mmCIF file of C-alpha atoms and ligand atoms in Angstrom:
data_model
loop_
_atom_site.group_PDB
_atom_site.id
_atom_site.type_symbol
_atom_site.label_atom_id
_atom_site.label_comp_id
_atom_site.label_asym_id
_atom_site.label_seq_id
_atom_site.Cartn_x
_atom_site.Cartn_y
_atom_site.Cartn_z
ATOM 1 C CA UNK P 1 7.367 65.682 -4.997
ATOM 2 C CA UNK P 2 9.331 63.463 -7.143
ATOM 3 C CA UNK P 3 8.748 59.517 -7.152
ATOM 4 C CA UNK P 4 9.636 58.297 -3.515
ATOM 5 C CA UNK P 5 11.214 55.206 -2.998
ATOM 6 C CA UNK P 6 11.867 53.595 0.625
ATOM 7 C CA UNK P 7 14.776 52.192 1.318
ATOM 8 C CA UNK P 8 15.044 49.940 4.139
ATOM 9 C CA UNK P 9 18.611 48.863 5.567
ATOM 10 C CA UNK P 10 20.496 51.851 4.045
ATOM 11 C CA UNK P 11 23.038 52.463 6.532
ATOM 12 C CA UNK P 12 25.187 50.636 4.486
ATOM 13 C CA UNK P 13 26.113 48.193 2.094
ATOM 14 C CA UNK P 14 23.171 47.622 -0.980
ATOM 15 C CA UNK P 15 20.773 50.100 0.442
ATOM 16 C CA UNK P 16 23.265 52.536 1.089
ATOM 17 C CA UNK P 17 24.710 52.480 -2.642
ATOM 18 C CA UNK P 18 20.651 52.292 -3.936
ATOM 19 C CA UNK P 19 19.857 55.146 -2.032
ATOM 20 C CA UNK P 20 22.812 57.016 -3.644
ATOM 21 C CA UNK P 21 21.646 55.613 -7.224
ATOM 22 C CA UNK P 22 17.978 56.349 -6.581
ATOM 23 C CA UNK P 23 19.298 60.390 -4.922
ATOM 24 C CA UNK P 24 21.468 60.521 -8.380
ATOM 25 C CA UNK P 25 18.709 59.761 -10.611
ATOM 26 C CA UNK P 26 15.893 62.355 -9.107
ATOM 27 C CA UNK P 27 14.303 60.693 -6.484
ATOM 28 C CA UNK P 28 13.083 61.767 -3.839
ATOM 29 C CA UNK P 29 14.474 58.914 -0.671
ATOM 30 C CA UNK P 30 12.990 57.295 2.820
ATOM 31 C CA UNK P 31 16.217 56.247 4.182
ATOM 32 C CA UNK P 32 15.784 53.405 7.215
ATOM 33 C CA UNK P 33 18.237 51.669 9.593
ATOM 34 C CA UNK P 34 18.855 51.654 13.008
ATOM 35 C CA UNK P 35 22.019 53.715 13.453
ATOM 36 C CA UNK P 36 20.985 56.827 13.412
ATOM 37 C CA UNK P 37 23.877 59.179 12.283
ATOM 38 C CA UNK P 38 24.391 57.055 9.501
ATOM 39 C CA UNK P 39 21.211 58.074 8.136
ATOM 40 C CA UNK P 40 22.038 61.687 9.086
ATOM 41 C CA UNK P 41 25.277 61.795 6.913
ATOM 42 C CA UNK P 42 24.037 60.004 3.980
ATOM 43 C CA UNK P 43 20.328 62.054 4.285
ATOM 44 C CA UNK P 44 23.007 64.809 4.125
ATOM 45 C CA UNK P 45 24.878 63.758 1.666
ATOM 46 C CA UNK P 46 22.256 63.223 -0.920
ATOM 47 C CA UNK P 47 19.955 66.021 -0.221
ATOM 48 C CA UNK P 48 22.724 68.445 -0.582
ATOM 49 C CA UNK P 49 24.518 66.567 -4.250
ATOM 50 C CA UNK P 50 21.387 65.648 -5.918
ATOM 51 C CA UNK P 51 18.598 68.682 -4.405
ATOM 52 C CA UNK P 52 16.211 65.667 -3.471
ATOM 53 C CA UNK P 53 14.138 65.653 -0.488
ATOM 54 C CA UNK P 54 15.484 62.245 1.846
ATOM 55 C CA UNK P 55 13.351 61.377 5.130
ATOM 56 C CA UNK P 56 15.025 59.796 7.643
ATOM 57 C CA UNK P 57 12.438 56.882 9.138
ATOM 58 C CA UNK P 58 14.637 55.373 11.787
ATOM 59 C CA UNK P 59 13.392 52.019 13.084
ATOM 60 C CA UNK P 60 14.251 48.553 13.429
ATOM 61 C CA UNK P 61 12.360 46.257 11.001
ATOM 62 C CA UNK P 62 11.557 43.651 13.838
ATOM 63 C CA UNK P 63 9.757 45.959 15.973
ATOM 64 C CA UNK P 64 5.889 45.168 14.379
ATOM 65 C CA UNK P 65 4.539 48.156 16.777
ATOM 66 C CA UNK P 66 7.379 50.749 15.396
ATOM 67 C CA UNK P 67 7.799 49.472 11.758
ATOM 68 C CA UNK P 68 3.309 50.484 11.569
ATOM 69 C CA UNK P 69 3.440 53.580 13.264
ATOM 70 C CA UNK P 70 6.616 55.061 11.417
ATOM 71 C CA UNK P 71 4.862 53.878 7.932
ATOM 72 C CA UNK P 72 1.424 54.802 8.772
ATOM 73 C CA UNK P 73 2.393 57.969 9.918
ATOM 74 C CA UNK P 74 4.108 59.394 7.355
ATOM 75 C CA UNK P 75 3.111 63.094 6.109
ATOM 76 C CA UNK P 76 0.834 62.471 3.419
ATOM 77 C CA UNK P 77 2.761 63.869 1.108
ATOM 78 C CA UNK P 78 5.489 60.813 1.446
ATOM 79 C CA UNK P 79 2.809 58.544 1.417
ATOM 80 C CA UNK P 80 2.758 57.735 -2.538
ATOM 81 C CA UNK P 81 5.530 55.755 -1.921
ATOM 82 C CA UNK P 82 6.935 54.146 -5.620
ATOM 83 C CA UNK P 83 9.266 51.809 -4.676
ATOM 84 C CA UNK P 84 10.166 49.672 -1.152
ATOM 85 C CA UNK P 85 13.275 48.204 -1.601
ATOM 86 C CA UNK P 86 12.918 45.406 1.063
ATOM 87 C CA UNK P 87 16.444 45.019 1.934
ATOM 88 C CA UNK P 88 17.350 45.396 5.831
ATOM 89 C CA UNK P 89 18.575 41.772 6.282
ATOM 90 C CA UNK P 90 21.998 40.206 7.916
ATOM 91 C CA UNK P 91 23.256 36.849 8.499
ATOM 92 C CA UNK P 92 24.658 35.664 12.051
ATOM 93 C CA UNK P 93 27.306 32.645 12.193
ATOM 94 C CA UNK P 94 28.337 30.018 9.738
ATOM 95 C CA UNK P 95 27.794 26.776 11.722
ATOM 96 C CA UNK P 96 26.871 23.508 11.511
ATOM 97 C CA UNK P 97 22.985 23.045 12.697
ATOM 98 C CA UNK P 98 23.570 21.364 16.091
ATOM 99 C CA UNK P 99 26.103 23.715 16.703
ATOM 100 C CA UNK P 100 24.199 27.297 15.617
ATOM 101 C CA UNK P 101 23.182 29.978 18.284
ATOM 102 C CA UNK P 102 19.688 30.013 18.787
ATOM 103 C CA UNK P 103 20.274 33.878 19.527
ATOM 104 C CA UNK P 104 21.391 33.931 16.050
ATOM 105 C CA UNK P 105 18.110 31.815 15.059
ATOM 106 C CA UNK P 106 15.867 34.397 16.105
ATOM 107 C CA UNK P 107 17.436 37.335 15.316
ATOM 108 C CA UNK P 108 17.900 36.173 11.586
ATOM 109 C CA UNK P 109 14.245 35.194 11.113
ATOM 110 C CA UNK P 110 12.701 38.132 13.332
ATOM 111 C CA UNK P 111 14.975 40.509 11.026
ATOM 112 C CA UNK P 112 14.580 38.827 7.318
ATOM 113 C CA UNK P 113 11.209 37.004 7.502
ATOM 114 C CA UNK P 114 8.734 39.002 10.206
ATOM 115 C CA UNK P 115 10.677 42.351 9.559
ATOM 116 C CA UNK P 116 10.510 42.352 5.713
ATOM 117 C CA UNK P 117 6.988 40.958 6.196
ATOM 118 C CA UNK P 118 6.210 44.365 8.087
ATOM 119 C CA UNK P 119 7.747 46.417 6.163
ATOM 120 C CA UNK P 120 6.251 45.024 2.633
ATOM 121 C CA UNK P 121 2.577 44.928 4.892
ATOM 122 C CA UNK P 122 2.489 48.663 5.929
ATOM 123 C CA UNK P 123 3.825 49.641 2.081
ATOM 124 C CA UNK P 124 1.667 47.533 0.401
ATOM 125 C CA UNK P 125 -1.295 48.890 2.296
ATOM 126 C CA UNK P 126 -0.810 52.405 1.318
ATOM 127 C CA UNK P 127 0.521 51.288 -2.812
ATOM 128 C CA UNK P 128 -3.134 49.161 -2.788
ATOM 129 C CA UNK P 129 -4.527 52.458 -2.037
ATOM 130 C CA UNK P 130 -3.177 54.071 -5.687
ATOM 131 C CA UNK P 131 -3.418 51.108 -7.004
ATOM 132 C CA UNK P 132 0.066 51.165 -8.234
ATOM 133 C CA UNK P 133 3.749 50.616 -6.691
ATOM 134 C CA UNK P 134 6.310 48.305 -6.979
ATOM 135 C CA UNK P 135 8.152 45.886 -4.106
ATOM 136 C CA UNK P 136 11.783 44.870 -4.026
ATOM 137 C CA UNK P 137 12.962 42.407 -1.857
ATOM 138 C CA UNK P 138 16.263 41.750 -1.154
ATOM 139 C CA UNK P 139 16.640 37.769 -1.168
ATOM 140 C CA UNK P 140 19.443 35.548 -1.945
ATOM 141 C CA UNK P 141 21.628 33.577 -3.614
ATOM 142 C CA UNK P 142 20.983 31.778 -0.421
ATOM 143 C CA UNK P 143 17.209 31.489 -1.046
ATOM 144 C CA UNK P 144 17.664 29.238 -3.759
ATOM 145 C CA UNK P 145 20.119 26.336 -3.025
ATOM 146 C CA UNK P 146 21.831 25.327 0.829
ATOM 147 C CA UNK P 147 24.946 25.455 1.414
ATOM 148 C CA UNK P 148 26.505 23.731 4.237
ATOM 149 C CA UNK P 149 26.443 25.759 7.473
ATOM 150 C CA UNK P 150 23.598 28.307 5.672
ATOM 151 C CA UNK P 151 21.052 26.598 7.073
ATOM 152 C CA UNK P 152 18.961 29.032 8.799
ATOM 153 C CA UNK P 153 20.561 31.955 6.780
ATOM 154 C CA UNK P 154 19.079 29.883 4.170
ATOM 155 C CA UNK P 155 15.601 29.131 5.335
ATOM 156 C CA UNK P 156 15.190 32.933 5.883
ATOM 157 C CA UNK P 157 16.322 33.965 2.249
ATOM 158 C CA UNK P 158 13.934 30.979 0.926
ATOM 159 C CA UNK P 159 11.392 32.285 2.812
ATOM 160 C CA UNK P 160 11.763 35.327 1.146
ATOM 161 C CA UNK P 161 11.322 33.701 -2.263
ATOM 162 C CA UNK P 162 8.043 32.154 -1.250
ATOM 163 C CA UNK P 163 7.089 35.318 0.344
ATOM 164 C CA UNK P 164 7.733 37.219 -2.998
ATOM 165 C CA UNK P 165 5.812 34.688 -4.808
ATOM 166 C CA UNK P 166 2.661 35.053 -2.873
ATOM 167 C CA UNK P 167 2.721 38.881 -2.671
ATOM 168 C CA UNK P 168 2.955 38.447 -6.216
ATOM 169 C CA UNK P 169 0.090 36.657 -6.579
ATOM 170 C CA UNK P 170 -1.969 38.705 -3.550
ATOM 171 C CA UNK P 171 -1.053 42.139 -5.519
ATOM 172 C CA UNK P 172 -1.824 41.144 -9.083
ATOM 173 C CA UNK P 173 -5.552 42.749 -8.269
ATOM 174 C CA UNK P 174 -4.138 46.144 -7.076
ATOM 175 C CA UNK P 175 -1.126 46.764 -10.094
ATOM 176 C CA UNK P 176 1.966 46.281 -8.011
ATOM 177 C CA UNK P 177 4.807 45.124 -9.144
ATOM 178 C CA UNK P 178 6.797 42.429 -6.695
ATOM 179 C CA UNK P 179 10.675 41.691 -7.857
ATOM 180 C CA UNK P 180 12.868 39.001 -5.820
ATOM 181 C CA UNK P 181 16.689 40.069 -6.451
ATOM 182 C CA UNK P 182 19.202 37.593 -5.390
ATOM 183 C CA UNK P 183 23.245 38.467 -5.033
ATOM 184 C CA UNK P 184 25.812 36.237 -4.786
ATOM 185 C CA UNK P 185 28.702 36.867 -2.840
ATOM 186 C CA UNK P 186 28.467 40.725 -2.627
ATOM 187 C CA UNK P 187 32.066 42.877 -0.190
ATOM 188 C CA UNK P 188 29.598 45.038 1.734
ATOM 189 C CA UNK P 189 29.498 44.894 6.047
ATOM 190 C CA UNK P 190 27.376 41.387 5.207
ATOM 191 C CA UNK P 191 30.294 39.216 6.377
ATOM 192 C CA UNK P 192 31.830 41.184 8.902
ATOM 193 C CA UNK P 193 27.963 41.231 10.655
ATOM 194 C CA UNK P 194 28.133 37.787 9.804
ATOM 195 C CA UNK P 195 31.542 36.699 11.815
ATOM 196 C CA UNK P 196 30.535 39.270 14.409
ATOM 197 C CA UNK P 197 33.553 41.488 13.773
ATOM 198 C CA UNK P 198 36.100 39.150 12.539
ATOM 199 C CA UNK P 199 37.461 40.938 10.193
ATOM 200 C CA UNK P 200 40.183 37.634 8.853
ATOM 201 C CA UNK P 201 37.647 35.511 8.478
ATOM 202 C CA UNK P 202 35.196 38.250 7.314
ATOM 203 C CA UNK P 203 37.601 38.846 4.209
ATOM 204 C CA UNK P 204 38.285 35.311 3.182
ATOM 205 C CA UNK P 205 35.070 35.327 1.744
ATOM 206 C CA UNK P 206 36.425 37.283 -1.054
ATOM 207 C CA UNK P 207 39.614 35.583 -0.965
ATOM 208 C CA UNK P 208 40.916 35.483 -4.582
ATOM 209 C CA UNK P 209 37.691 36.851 -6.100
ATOM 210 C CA UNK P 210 36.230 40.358 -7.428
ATOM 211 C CA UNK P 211 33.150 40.273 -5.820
ATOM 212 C CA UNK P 212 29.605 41.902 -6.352
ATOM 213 C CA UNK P 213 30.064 45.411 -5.115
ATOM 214 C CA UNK P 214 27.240 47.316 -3.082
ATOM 215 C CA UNK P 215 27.102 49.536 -6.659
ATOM 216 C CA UNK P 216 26.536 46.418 -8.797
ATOM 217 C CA UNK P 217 23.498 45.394 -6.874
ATOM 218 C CA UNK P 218 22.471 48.542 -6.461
ATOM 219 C CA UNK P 219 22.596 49.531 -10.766
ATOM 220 C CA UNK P 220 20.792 46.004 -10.591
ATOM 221 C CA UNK P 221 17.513 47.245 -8.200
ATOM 222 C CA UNK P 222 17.684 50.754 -10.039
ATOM 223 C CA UNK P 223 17.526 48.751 -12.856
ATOM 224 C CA UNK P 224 14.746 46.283 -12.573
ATOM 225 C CA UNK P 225 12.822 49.844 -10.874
ATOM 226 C CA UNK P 226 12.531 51.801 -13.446
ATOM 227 C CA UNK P 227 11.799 49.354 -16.606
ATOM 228 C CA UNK P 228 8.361 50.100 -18.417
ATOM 229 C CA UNK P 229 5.274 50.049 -16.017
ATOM 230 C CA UNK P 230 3.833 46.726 -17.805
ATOM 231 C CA UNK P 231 7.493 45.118 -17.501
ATOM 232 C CA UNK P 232 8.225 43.497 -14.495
ATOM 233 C CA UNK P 233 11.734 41.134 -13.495
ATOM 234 C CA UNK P 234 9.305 38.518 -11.252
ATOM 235 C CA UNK P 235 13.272 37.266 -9.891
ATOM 236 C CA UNK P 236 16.554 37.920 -10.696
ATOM 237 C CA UNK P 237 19.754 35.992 -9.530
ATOM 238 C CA UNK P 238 23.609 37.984 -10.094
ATOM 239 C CA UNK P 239 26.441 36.873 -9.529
ATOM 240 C CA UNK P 240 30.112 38.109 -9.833
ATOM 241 C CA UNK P 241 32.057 36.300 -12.847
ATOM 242 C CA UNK P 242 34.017 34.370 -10.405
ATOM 243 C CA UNK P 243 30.906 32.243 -8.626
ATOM 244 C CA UNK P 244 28.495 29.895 -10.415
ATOM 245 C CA UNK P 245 26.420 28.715 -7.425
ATOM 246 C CA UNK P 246 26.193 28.748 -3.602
ATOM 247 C CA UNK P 247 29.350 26.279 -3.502
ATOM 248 C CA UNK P 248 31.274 26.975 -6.693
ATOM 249 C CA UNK P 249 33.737 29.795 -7.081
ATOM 250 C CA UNK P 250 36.493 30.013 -9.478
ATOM 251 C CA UNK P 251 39.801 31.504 -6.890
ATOM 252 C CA UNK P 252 42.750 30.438 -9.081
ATOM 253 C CA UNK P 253 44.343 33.408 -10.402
ATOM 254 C CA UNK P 254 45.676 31.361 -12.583
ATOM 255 C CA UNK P 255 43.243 29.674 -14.817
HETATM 256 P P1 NDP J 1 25.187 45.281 5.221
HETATM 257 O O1 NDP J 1 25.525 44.644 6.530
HETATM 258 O O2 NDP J 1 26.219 46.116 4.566
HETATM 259 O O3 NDP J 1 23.849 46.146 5.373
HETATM 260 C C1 NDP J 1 22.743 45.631 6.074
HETATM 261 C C2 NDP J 1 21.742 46.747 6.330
HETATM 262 O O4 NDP J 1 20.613 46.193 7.003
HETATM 263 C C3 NDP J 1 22.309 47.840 7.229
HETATM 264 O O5 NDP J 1 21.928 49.090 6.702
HETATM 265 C C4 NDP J 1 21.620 47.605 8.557
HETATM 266 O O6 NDP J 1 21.384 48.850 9.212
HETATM 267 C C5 NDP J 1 20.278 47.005 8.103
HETATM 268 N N1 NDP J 1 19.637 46.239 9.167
HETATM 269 C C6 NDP J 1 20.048 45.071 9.726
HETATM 270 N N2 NDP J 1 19.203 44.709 10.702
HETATM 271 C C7 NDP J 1 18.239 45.672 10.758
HETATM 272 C C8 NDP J 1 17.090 45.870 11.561
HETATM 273 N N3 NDP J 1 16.764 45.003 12.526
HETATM 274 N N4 NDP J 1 16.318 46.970 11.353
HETATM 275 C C9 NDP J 1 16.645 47.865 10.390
HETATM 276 N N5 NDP J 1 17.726 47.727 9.598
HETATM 277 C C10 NDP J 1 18.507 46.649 9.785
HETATM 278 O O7 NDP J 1 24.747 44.086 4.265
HETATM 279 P P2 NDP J 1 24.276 44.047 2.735
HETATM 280 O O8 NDP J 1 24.060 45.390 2.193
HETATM 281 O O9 NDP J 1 25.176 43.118 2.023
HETATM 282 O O10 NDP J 1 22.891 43.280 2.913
HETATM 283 C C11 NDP J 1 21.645 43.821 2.523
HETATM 284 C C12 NDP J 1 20.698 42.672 2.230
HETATM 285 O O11 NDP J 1 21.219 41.888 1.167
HETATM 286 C C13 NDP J 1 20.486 41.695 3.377
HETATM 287 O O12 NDP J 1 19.118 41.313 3.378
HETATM 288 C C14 NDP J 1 21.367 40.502 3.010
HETATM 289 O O13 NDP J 1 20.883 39.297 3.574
HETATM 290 C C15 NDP J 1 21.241 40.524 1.512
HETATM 291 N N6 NDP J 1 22.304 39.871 0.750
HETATM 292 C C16 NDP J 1 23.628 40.183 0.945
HETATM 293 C C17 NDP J 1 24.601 39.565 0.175
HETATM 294 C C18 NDP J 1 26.064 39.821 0.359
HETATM 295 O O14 NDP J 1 26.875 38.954 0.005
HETATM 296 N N7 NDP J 1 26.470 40.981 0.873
HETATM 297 C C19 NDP J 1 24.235 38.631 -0.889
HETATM 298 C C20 NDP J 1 22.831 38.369 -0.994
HETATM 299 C C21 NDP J 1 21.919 38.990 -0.220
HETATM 300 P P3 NDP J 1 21.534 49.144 10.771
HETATM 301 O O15 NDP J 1 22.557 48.200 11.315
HETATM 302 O O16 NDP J 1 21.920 50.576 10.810
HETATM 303 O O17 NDP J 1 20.161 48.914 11.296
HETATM 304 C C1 8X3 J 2 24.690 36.245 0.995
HETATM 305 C C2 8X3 J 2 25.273 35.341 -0.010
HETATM 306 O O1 8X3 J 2 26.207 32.986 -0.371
HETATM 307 O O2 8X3 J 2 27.052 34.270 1.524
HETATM 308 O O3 8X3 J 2 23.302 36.155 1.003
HETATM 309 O O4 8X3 J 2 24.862 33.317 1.578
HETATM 310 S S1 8X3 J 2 25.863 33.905 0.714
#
């Protein structure tokens, strides 16, 4: 086989375009998500453009029992897995903290903390193993300042950026490589997830901007994957030209 890389969350948006970029560029793919014939087409897709093998590892990253089995039991063969990109991850509601959904609560921290804790646990068992591998996880803009009615979406994306750090640290002895990559405002289904279908106020959030596109990030994690193996980008924040933090965007077509 050709280096494997596992792709979580690539049903669409970033992990859809990196599995494309990854397929393009000789690898062979674990696609994840939870809808199904999503995976089919794109395993599809890829398999049949670029002659790569792609496994299809359904599963939803918050099911601990599922996420250990499905890694664990992979043929052996897809075992010698090169590169996780961490990425399954969504945000629910844009609300003020006394007003937020506890539903939303949970389901944010059971998907982006627990589930990418899971995921990064069962890989990082088997690159210990070969003593090699490298870890991407898909953090956030978000993980590194608050923004007014982030706050949870927040917590879960700096949560990330400590978890990074100490995997980091825990995986120095056993070679692996652990990147934090965090987007700005990036047109992908992010938003629409985020206003739970609301497509209006899904697209105001690229009102008046070019926006990261799911490509941009995704030439961004091919990038930082395939750099020298004693070269490693520890954390990497992009943004589109248009935004300089959580809170400042440049929308005047006219300046
Ligand atoms: P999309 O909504 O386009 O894609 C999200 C992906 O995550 C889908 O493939 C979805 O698959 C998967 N996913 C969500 N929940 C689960 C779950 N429980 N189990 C397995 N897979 C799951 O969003 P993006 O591509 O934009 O987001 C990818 C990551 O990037 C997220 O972690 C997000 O927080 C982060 N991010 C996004 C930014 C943006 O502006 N777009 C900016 C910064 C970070 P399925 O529904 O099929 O399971
Ligand atoms: C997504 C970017 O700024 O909408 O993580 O939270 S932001």
């Amino acid at each position: 086989m050709g280096k494997i890389v596992l792709i979580t969350g690539a049903t669409s948006g970033f992990g859809k375009a990196a599995a494309r970029k990854f397929g393009a560029n000789g690898y062979d793919l674990i696609i994840n998500g939870r809808r199904t014939e999503r995976l089919a087409e794109l395993a599809a897709e890829i398999g049949n453009k670029y002659n790569v093998a792609v496994l299809q590892l359904p599963f939803d990253v918050r099911d601990e029992k599922k996420v250990f089995e499905a890694i664990g039991n992979l043929p052996d063969n897809w075992k010698a897995i090169d590169v996780l990109v961490n990425n399954a991850g969504l945000a629910l509601g844009r609300d003020f903290f006394e007003e937020a959904s506890l539903e939303d609560w949970n389901t944010m921290i059971d998907t982006n903390v627990k589930g990418l804790l899971y995921v990064g646990k069962a890989v990082a068992q088997l690159m210990a193993l070969r003593k090699q591998g490298h870890i991407i996880n898909m953090s956030s803009i978000a993980g590194k300042e608050v923004y007014e009615k982030g706050n949870v979406y927040c917590a879960s994306k700096f949560a990330v950026d400590a978890i990074s750090q100490g995997m980091r640290i825990d995986l120095l002895r056993h070679h692996i490589k652990v990147t934090s990559i965090n987007p700005g405002a990036a047109e992908t289904e992010f938003s629409l997830v985020r206003f739970k279908g609301d497509e209006a106020t899904a697209q105001k959030t690229y009102e008046g901007l070019t926006p990261l596109s799911g490509e941009d990030v995704a030439d961004v994690i091919f990038y930082c994957a395939t750099l020298p193996p004693h070269v490693c980008i520890n954390d990497l924040t992009v943004t589109c030209l248009q935004q300089a933090n959580t809170i400042y965007f440049n929308r005047d077509p006219n300046s």
